[in-house]
Coordinates of C-alpha atoms and ligand atoms in Angstrom, one line a residue:
M1 CA 87.3 -116.0 169.3
T2 CA 84.0 -116.4 167.1
V3 CA 81.4 -112.8 166.6
K4 CA 79.6 -114.7 169.6
Q5 CA 81.6 -115.2 171.9
M6 CA 82.8 -111.6 171.8
K7 CA 81.8 -109.9 174.9
R8 CA 79.2 -107.4 174.7
S9 CA 79.7 -105.4 178.3
S10 CA 82.7 -104.0 180.0
D11 CA 84.4 -105.4 183.3
Y12 CA 84.9 -102.0 184.4
P13 CA 82.4 -99.2 185.9
M14 CA 82.1 -96.4 183.9
L15 CA 83.5 -93.5 185.9
S16 CA 82.9 -90.6 186.4
I17 CA 85.6 -88.0 185.7
S18 CA 86.1 -86.7 189.2
E19 CA 86.2 -90.2 190.8
A20 CA 88.2 -91.3 188.1
W21 CA 90.4 -89.0 188.8
Q22 CA 90.6 -89.1 192.9
R23 CA 91.3 -92.8 191.9
V24 CA 94.5 -91.2 189.6
S25 CA 95.5 -88.7 193.1
S26 CA 95.0 -90.6 196.0
A27 CA 97.3 -93.3 193.6
L28 CA 100.1 -91.2 192.7
A29 CA 102.6 -88.8 195.1
P30 CA 105.4 -86.4 194.4
L31 CA 108.8 -88.2 193.5
P32 CA 110.8 -89.1 196.4
P33 CA 113.5 -85.2 196.3
V34 CA 117.3 -85.6 194.9
R35 CA 119.8 -83.1 194.9
K36 CA 120.9 -81.7 192.1
P37 CA 123.1 -79.3 190.6
L38 CA 121.3 -75.8 190.5
V39 CA 122.2 -75.3 186.6
F40 CA 119.4 -78.9 186.5
A41 CA 117.1 -77.5 189.2
A42 CA 114.5 -75.1 187.0
G43 CA 110.9 -75.2 186.8
L44 CA 112.0 -78.1 189.6
V45 CA 109.5 -78.2 192.7
L46 CA 111.6 -77.2 196.5
A47 CA 112.0 -79.8 199.2
E48 CA 113.7 -78.7 201.9
D49 CA 112.9 -75.2 203.5
I50 CA 115.8 -72.9 202.7
I51 CA 116.9 -71.0 205.4
A52 CA 119.5 -67.9 204.4
R53 CA 123.0 -69.0 205.2
S54 CA 123.8 -65.5 205.6
S55 CA 122.6 -61.9 205.3
M56 CA 122.3 -60.1 201.7
P57 CA 123.5 -57.6 201.5
P58 CA 126.3 -59.5 203.7
F59 CA 127.5 -55.3 204.3
A60 CA 126.3 -52.1 203.7
A61 CA 127.0 -50.5 199.9
A62 CA 126.8 -48.6 197.1
S63 CA 123.6 -48.0 195.1
M64 CA 124.8 -45.4 192.8
D65 CA 128.8 -44.6 192.1
G66 CA 128.8 -41.2 193.4
Y67 CA 130.3 -40.1 196.8
A68 CA 129.9 -42.1 200.6
V69 CA 129.2 -39.3 202.9
I70 CA 127.8 -37.8 206.2
S71 CA 124.3 -36.8 205.9
S72 CA 123.5 -35.3 208.8
D73 CA 127.0 -33.1 207.4
A74 CA 125.3 -29.7 205.8
S75 CA 128.9 -28.6 204.8
L76 CA 127.8 -28.4 200.4
E77 CA 132.4 -28.0 199.8
K78 CA 134.0 -31.6 201.1
S79 CA 137.1 -32.9 200.3
I80 CA 138.2 -36.3 198.8
T81 CA 140.5 -38.6 201.5
G82 CA 140.2 -42.2 198.8
E83 CA 138.5 -43.9 196.2
Q84 CA 136.3 -47.1 196.9
D85 CA 135.3 -50.3 194.5
A86 CA 133.7 -52.9 194.2
G87 CA 135.3 -55.4 195.2
V88 CA 137.4 -54.9 197.9
K89 CA 137.7 -53.3 201.3
L90 CA 140.3 -50.8 202.3
D91 CA 140.2 -49.2 206.0
L92 CA 138.9 -45.8 204.8
S93 CA 135.8 -43.6 206.7
V94 CA 134.3 -40.5 206.7
R95 CA 134.0 -37.4 208.4
Q96 CA 132.7 -34.4 209.0
G97 CA 133.7 -32.8 205.7
T98 CA 135.5 -35.2 203.8
A99 CA 133.6 -37.8 201.3
V100 CA 135.3 -40.7 200.1
R101 CA 134.5 -41.2 195.8
I102 CA 132.8 -44.7 195.7
M103 CA 131.8 -47.1 192.9
T104 CA 128.4 -49.4 192.9
G105 CA 128.4 -52.6 194.7
A106 CA 131.3 -51.0 197.3
P107 CA 131.2 -50.9 200.6
L108 CA 130.3 -48.2 202.5
P109 CA 133.4 -46.3 204.4
A110 CA 133.2 -46.2 208.6
G111 CA 131.6 -43.1 208.9
A112 CA 129.3 -42.5 205.5
D113 CA 125.3 -43.2 205.5
A114 CA 124.5 -42.2 202.3
V115 CA 125.9 -41.6 198.7
I116 CA 125.0 -38.8 196.5
P117 CA 125.7 -39.5 192.5
F118 CA 128.3 -38.2 190.8
E119 CA 125.3 -36.3 188.4
K120 CA 124.5 -33.9 191.3
T121 CA 128.0 -33.0 192.7
G122 CA 131.5 -31.4 190.8
E123 CA 134.8 -32.3 191.9
K124 CA 137.7 -30.1 191.4
E125 CA 141.1 -30.5 193.0
G126 CA 140.8 -33.4 195.4
V127 CA 137.1 -30.6 196.7
V128 CA 133.9 -31.7 195.3
R129 CA 130.6 -29.3 195.4
L130 CA 127.3 -30.7 196.1
Q131 CA 124.1 -30.0 194.4
V132 CA 122.1 -30.8 197.8
I133 CA 122.6 -33.1 200.1
P134 CA 121.2 -36.0 200.5
K135 CA 118.9 -38.0 203.1
P136 CA 120.3 -40.5 205.6
G137 CA 121.0 -44.4 203.7
E138 CA 120.0 -42.2 200.1
N139 CA 121.4 -44.9 197.7
V140 CA 123.2 -47.1 199.6
R141 CA 122.1 -50.8 199.8
P142 CA 121.5 -51.7 203.8
V143 CA 122.9 -55.3 205.3
G144 CA 119.6 -57.9 205.1
L145 CA 117.9 -56.0 202.2
D146 CA 117.0 -58.6 200.5
M147 CA 117.4 -61.4 203.1
I148 CA 118.3 -61.3 206.5
A149 CA 120.3 -64.7 208.0
G150 CA 118.3 -67.4 209.4
E151 CA 115.5 -65.9 207.1
T152 CA 113.0 -68.4 205.3
V153 CA 113.7 -67.4 202.4
L154 CA 111.8 -70.2 200.2
P155 CA 109.5 -72.8 201.8
K156 CA 109.5 -76.0 200.6
G157 CA 106.8 -77.1 197.8
F158 CA 107.7 -73.5 195.6
V159 CA 108.6 -73.9 191.7
L160 CA 112.2 -73.1 190.9
G161 CA 112.2 -70.3 188.6
P162 CA 114.9 -67.5 187.4
A163 CA 114.3 -65.4 190.6
E164 CA 114.6 -68.5 193.3
L165 CA 117.5 -70.0 192.0
G166 CA 119.2 -66.4 191.5
L167 CA 118.3 -66.5 195.1
L168 CA 120.0 -69.7 195.8
A169 CA 123.1 -69.4 194.0
A170 CA 123.3 -66.3 196.0
L171 CA 123.1 -67.7 199.3
G172 CA 126.1 -69.8 198.2
H173 CA 124.5 -73.3 197.4
F174 CA 125.2 -75.0 194.9
Q175 CA 123.1 -78.1 194.6
V176 CA 119.5 -78.6 196.1
L177 CA 116.8 -80.6 197.1
V178 CA 114.3 -81.0 194.7
H179 CA 111.1 -83.4 193.3
P180 CA 112.7 -84.9 190.2
R181 CA 109.8 -84.9 186.9
P182 CA 109.1 -88.6 186.3
R183 CA 110.5 -89.5 183.4
I184 CA 107.9 -91.1 180.9
S185 CA 108.1 -94.0 178.2
I186 CA 105.6 -94.4 175.0
M187 CA 104.3 -96.9 173.4
A188 CA 101.7 -96.9 170.0
T189 CA 100.4 -100.3 169.8
G190 CA 97.7 -101.7 166.8
N191 CA 98.0 -104.3 164.7
E192 CA 97.9 -101.4 161.6
L193 CA 100.5 -98.2 162.3
V194 CA 103.6 -99.0 160.3
A195 CA 106.4 -95.9 161.5
G196 CA 106.7 -92.6 159.5
D197 CA 109.3 -94.2 157.4
E198 CA 107.7 -96.6 156.3
T199 CA 105.3 -97.1 153.0
L200 CA 102.2 -98.2 153.8
K201 CA 100.2 -101.6 152.9
P202 CA 96.3 -101.7 151.7
G203 CA 94.9 -101.2 155.7
Q204 CA 98.0 -99.6 157.3
I205 CA 98.0 -96.1 158.2
R206 CA 100.9 -94.0 160.4
D207 CA 101.2 -94.1 163.7
S208 CA 100.5 -90.4 165.0
N209 CA 100.1 -91.3 168.2
S210 CA 103.1 -91.8 169.0
V211 CA 105.3 -87.8 167.8
A212 CA 102.1 -86.2 169.3
L213 CA 101.8 -87.5 172.5
S214 CA 105.8 -86.8 172.6
A215 CA 105.3 -83.9 171.8
A216 CA 102.9 -83.5 174.7
A217 CA 105.0 -84.9 177.6
A218 CA 108.2 -82.8 175.9
A219 CA 105.7 -79.3 176.2
C220 CA 105.2 -79.6 179.5
G221 CA 109.1 -80.3 180.5
F222 CA 109.0 -83.9 180.9
D223 CA 112.2 -86.6 179.4
V224 CA 110.4 -89.0 177.0
M225 CA 111.4 -92.5 175.6
T226 CA 109.5 -93.4 172.6
A227 CA 109.1 -96.7 170.7
P228 CA 110.7 -96.1 167.9
R229 CA 108.2 -98.5 166.2
P230 CA 104.5 -99.4 167.0
I231 CA 103.5 -102.9 168.4
N232 CA 101.5 -105.4 167.0
D233 CA 97.9 -106.2 169.5
D234 CA 99.7 -109.4 170.2
I235 CA 99.7 -109.8 174.0
N236 CA 103.3 -111.5 174.6
K237 CA 104.8 -108.6 172.7
I238 CA 103.5 -106.0 174.3
E239 CA 103.8 -107.3 177.3
Q240 CA 107.5 -107.4 176.9
A241 CA 107.7 -104.0 175.5
L242 CA 105.4 -103.4 178.9
V243 CA 108.5 -104.5 181.1
E244 CA 111.2 -103.0 180.3
A245 CA 109.4 -99.5 179.7
L246 CA 108.1 -99.9 183.6
N247 CA 112.3 -100.6 184.4
N248 CA 113.0 -97.4 183.2
S249 CA 110.5 -94.4 183.9
D250 CA 107.8 -94.0 186.4
M251 CA 104.7 -93.3 184.6
V252 CA 104.1 -95.8 180.9
I253 CA 101.8 -94.4 178.5
T254 CA 99.8 -96.7 176.0
S255 CA 98.0 -95.6 173.2
G256 CA 95.6 -98.5 171.7
G257 CA 94.1 -101.3 172.3
V258 CA 91.6 -100.6 174.9
S259 CA 88.4 -101.1 173.6
M260 CA 86.3 -103.7 173.5
G261 CA 87.6 -105.3 169.9
K262 CA 88.7 -108.8 170.0
L263 CA 92.7 -107.5 169.8
D264 CA 92.3 -105.4 172.4
M265 CA 95.1 -106.3 174.7
V266 CA 96.6 -103.5 176.4
K267 CA 93.2 -103.9 179.6
P268 CA 93.8 -108.3 180.0
L269 CA 96.8 -107.3 180.3
L270 CA 97.8 -104.3 182.9
A271 CA 94.4 -106.6 184.8
K272 CA 96.9 -109.7 184.7
L273 CA 100.5 -107.4 185.6
G274 CA 99.0 -104.9 188.2
E275 CA 95.5 -103.2 189.1
V276 CA 93.8 -101.2 186.5
L277 CA 91.7 -98.1 188.2
I278 CA 89.9 -97.0 186.2
G279 CA 88.6 -98.5 182.8
R280 CA 86.0 -96.5 181.5
V281 CA 85.1 -93.0 182.2
A282 CA 82.2 -90.8 181.3
M283 CA 83.9 -89.1 178.9
K284 CA 83.8 -87.8 175.2
P285 CA 86.4 -88.3 173.7
G286 CA 88.3 -90.7 175.8
K287 CA 85.2 -93.3 177.3
P288 CA 87.6 -96.1 177.2
L289 CA 90.2 -94.7 179.1
T290 CA 92.5 -96.6 181.5
F291 CA 95.0 -96.5 184.4
A292 CA 96.8 -99.6 186.6
M293 CA 99.2 -99.3 189.2
L294 CA 101.4 -101.8 188.1
Q295 CA 105.2 -102.7 190.5
G296 CA 103.9 -99.0 192.3
K297 CA 104.7 -96.9 188.9
P298 CA 101.4 -95.7 186.7
V299 CA 100.3 -97.1 183.6
F300 CA 97.7 -95.3 181.1
G301 CA 96.2 -97.1 178.3
L302 CA 95.0 -94.6 176.1
P303 CA 92.5 -94.2 173.4
G304 CA 93.5 -95.1 169.9
F305 CA 91.6 -92.2 168.3
P306 CA 94.6 -89.3 168.0
V307 CA 92.1 -86.7 169.2
S308 CA 90.5 -88.8 171.9
S309 CA 94.2 -89.5 172.6
L310 CA 95.7 -86.6 173.4
V311 CA 92.6 -85.3 175.3
C312 CA 92.9 -88.1 177.6
F313 CA 96.9 -86.6 177.7
E314 CA 95.1 -83.3 178.5
L315 CA 92.6 -84.4 180.9
F316 CA 94.1 -86.9 182.7
V317 CA 98.2 -87.4 182.4
R318 CA 99.4 -83.8 182.2
P319 CA 97.9 -83.0 185.9
A320 CA 99.3 -86.7 186.6
L321 CA 102.6 -85.6 185.4
R322 CA 102.4 -82.3 186.9
L323 CA 101.0 -84.1 191.0
M324 CA 104.2 -86.7 190.0
S325 CA 106.5 -83.5 189.9
G326 CA 105.4 -82.1 193.2
L327 CA 103.8 -79.2 191.9
N328 CA 100.8 -78.2 192.9
L329 CA 98.5 -76.2 190.1
L330 CA 97.3 -79.0 188.9
W331 CA 94.4 -77.5 186.1
R332 CA 95.4 -73.9 183.5
P333 CA 92.4 -72.2 183.8
C334 CA 88.7 -71.9 182.9
L335 CA 87.5 -69.7 180.8
D336 CA 83.2 -68.4 180.2
V337 CA 82.9 -68.0 176.7
S338 CA 79.9 -67.5 174.5
L339 CA 79.2 -70.1 172.3
A340 CA 79.2 -68.7 168.4
E341 CA 77.4 -71.0 167.2
N342 CA 75.1 -74.2 167.7
L343 CA 76.8 -77.7 169.2
Q344 CA 75.5 -80.8 169.5
H345 CA 75.8 -82.8 172.3
D346 CA 75.1 -86.0 174.2
L347 CA 73.5 -86.0 177.4
D348 CA 75.0 -89.2 178.6
R349 CA 78.7 -87.7 178.7
T350 CA 81.1 -84.2 179.4
E351 CA 81.8 -83.9 176.1
F352 CA 85.4 -81.6 175.2
Q353 CA 85.2 -79.9 172.0
R354 CA 87.6 -78.1 170.5
A355 CA 87.3 -74.8 169.8
V356 CA 89.2 -71.2 168.9
V357 CA 88.3 -68.7 171.6
K358 CA 88.6 -65.1 170.9
S359 CA 88.0 -61.7 172.6
D360 CA 86.0 -59.5 171.3
H361 CA 84.7 -56.5 173.0
E362 CA 81.1 -58.1 174.2
G363 CA 84.1 -60.9 175.6
F364 CA 85.4 -64.8 174.9
I365 CA 83.3 -66.0 172.1
A366 CA 84.4 -69.7 171.5
Y367 CA 84.5 -71.0 167.1
S368 CA 84.4 -74.7 166.5
T369 CA 86.7 -76.3 165.4
G370 CA 84.0 -78.3 162.6
S371 CA 83.6 -82.2 163.0
Q372 CA 84.4 -83.2 166.0
S373 CA 85.5 -87.0 165.1
S374 CA 88.2 -88.6 168.1
G375 CA 89.5 -89.8 164.8
R376 CA 89.4 -86.4 163.0
L377 CA 93.1 -84.6 164.6
K378 CA 92.0 -81.3 162.3
S379 CA 89.5 -80.6 165.3
L380 CA 92.8 -79.3 167.3
V381 CA 94.6 -78.3 164.8
G382 CA 94.8 -74.5 166.1
A383 CA 92.5 -75.0 168.7
N384 CA 93.2 -73.5 172.4
A385 CA 90.3 -74.6 174.0
L386 CA 87.9 -77.7 175.1
L387 CA 85.2 -77.2 175.5
I388 CA 83.3 -78.1 178.9
L389 CA 79.7 -79.5 178.1
P390 CA 78.4 -81.1 181.5
I391 CA 76.8 -84.6 181.6
G392 CA 72.8 -84.3 182.0
R393 CA 72.5 -81.6 179.3
G394 CA 71.3 -82.1 175.3
D395 CA 72.3 -79.8 172.4
F396 CA 73.2 -76.7 172.8
P397 CA 72.5 -73.1 170.5
A398 CA 74.4 -70.2 169.2
G399 CA 75.2 -67.5 172.4
S400 CA 75.0 -70.2 175.3
R401 CA 77.3 -69.6 177.9
V402 CA 80.0 -72.3 178.3
K403 CA 83.5 -73.0 179.9
A404 CA 86.8 -73.5 177.8
F405 CA 89.5 -75.5 180.1
M406 CA 92.2 -73.1 178.0
I407 CA 94.6 -75.6 176.6
N408 CA 97.4 -73.1 175.7
Q409 CA 97.9 -71.3 179.1
P410 CA 99.3 -72.4 182.3
E411 CA 98.0 -74.2 185.2
V412 CA 96.8 -72.1 187.5
L413 CA 93.9 -73.6 189.7
K414 CA 94.3 -76.8 192.5
D415 CA 91.6 -78.6 191.6
L416 CA 89.9 -80.7 189.0
P417 CA 87.4 -77.3 187.3
F418 CA 85.0 -80.2 185.4
Ligands
AMP1 P1 92.0 -99.0 169.3 O1 91.5 -97.6 170.3 O2 93.0 -99.4 168.7 O3 90.6 -99.5 168.8 O4 92.4 -97.2 167.9 C1 91.2 -96.8 167.5 C2 90.8 -96.3 166.8 O5 92.6 -94.8 166.2 C3 91.4 -97.0 165.2 O6 90.9 -96.2 164.9 C4 93.5 -97.3 164.7 O7 93.3 -97.5 163.8 C5 93.6 -95.3 166.0 N1 94.8 -95.6 165.9 C6 95.1 -96.2 166.7 N2 96.4 -96.2 167.5 C7 96.7 -95.2 166.8 C8 98.1 -94.2 166.5 N3 99.3 -94.5 167.2 N4 97.8 -94.0 165.7 C9 97.2 -93.2 164.7 N5 95.9 -93.7 164.7 C10 95.6 -94.9 166.0
MG2 MG1 93.5 -101.1 167.8

């Protein structure tokens, strides 16, 4: 191709961020549920309602070590008629004037309705002396305190954390129906790239995106397969890698090759193999962000500039992976912050400037990480926020209030915050 023949305009419309997300979210759905052992289900989303099969606890039990007594029996001295340990059910009962020595977790003997702890008693020659009379039900865990048989204890859509998994184990579930986490393949493309262990020749650079994007995916708990070496800007080689990746994963992420250069092969290849739903987005960094569906699976073509690829991951890929996992909360929180310094901003795109947000007695203050070039990875190093500078507004003077998307905080929002 000669310079004259090179394309001057894109075939793809410039989408707003919300239109672009709309296209991604309507193309994707939570992965079909699978049954998994509880030990592999931490953090996954429940795909069935869990109904309690039995009440918990299944019997009234002592919640302190002490003596099981009748609370309406006013006698302070009682003869001890036996001892009830946890884990067995002896045929013991308590009557007026008697008590049974009992340990935490042991079933309450018939007749008893309260436990007086050892600390509030004295014992001598088979007789216990109470310092006080306990109230009805004191230090007793009644049947069904935690849950009653037949109750819906966890609804579909719940995220399984430690307490939820503990509850399932208590109910005797060993496996649970969940949405699996998507498996991801990541590949870098570019003739100038070499893997980190190779020596650079003139004109070459090391592939840093594979490492950075794999870390970004691993940080949100996803399994990643990363191509061991970058792929040349050769349409056949990229196609071969892409097809193989699609067979082994639920989502493919490429980096590089989505701009207007003569060797930018990824967009035309995705258009040949599937449907390109996003070709350009009015954001900075990340304008050439590409999204396509191939064989029913999503492919994100991220721009090659290291900051662009990570910001696109943060804004689009991470929420998409969460959506495919069945999670409801897709977006991290935003804070209102005030700018410590002037920021320059092009008014034709929403910009995500990297910053460190700190809190002081006046509220949250954002400090820029310096030059915001999308090739300058250092602008993201140590940053905890992306400052959202909206479309249609020019520069922002120091002291302006802007929204900061907090990239070090867990997701709390259902809806796109920018
Ligand atoms: P591209 O999107 O392919 O036009 O690449 C844009 C810029 O990002 C170029 O300067 C590339 O050298 C650089 N780049 C592309 N891929 C990577 C990568 N995997 N690691 C580091 N830099 C990259
Ligand atoms: Mg390239």
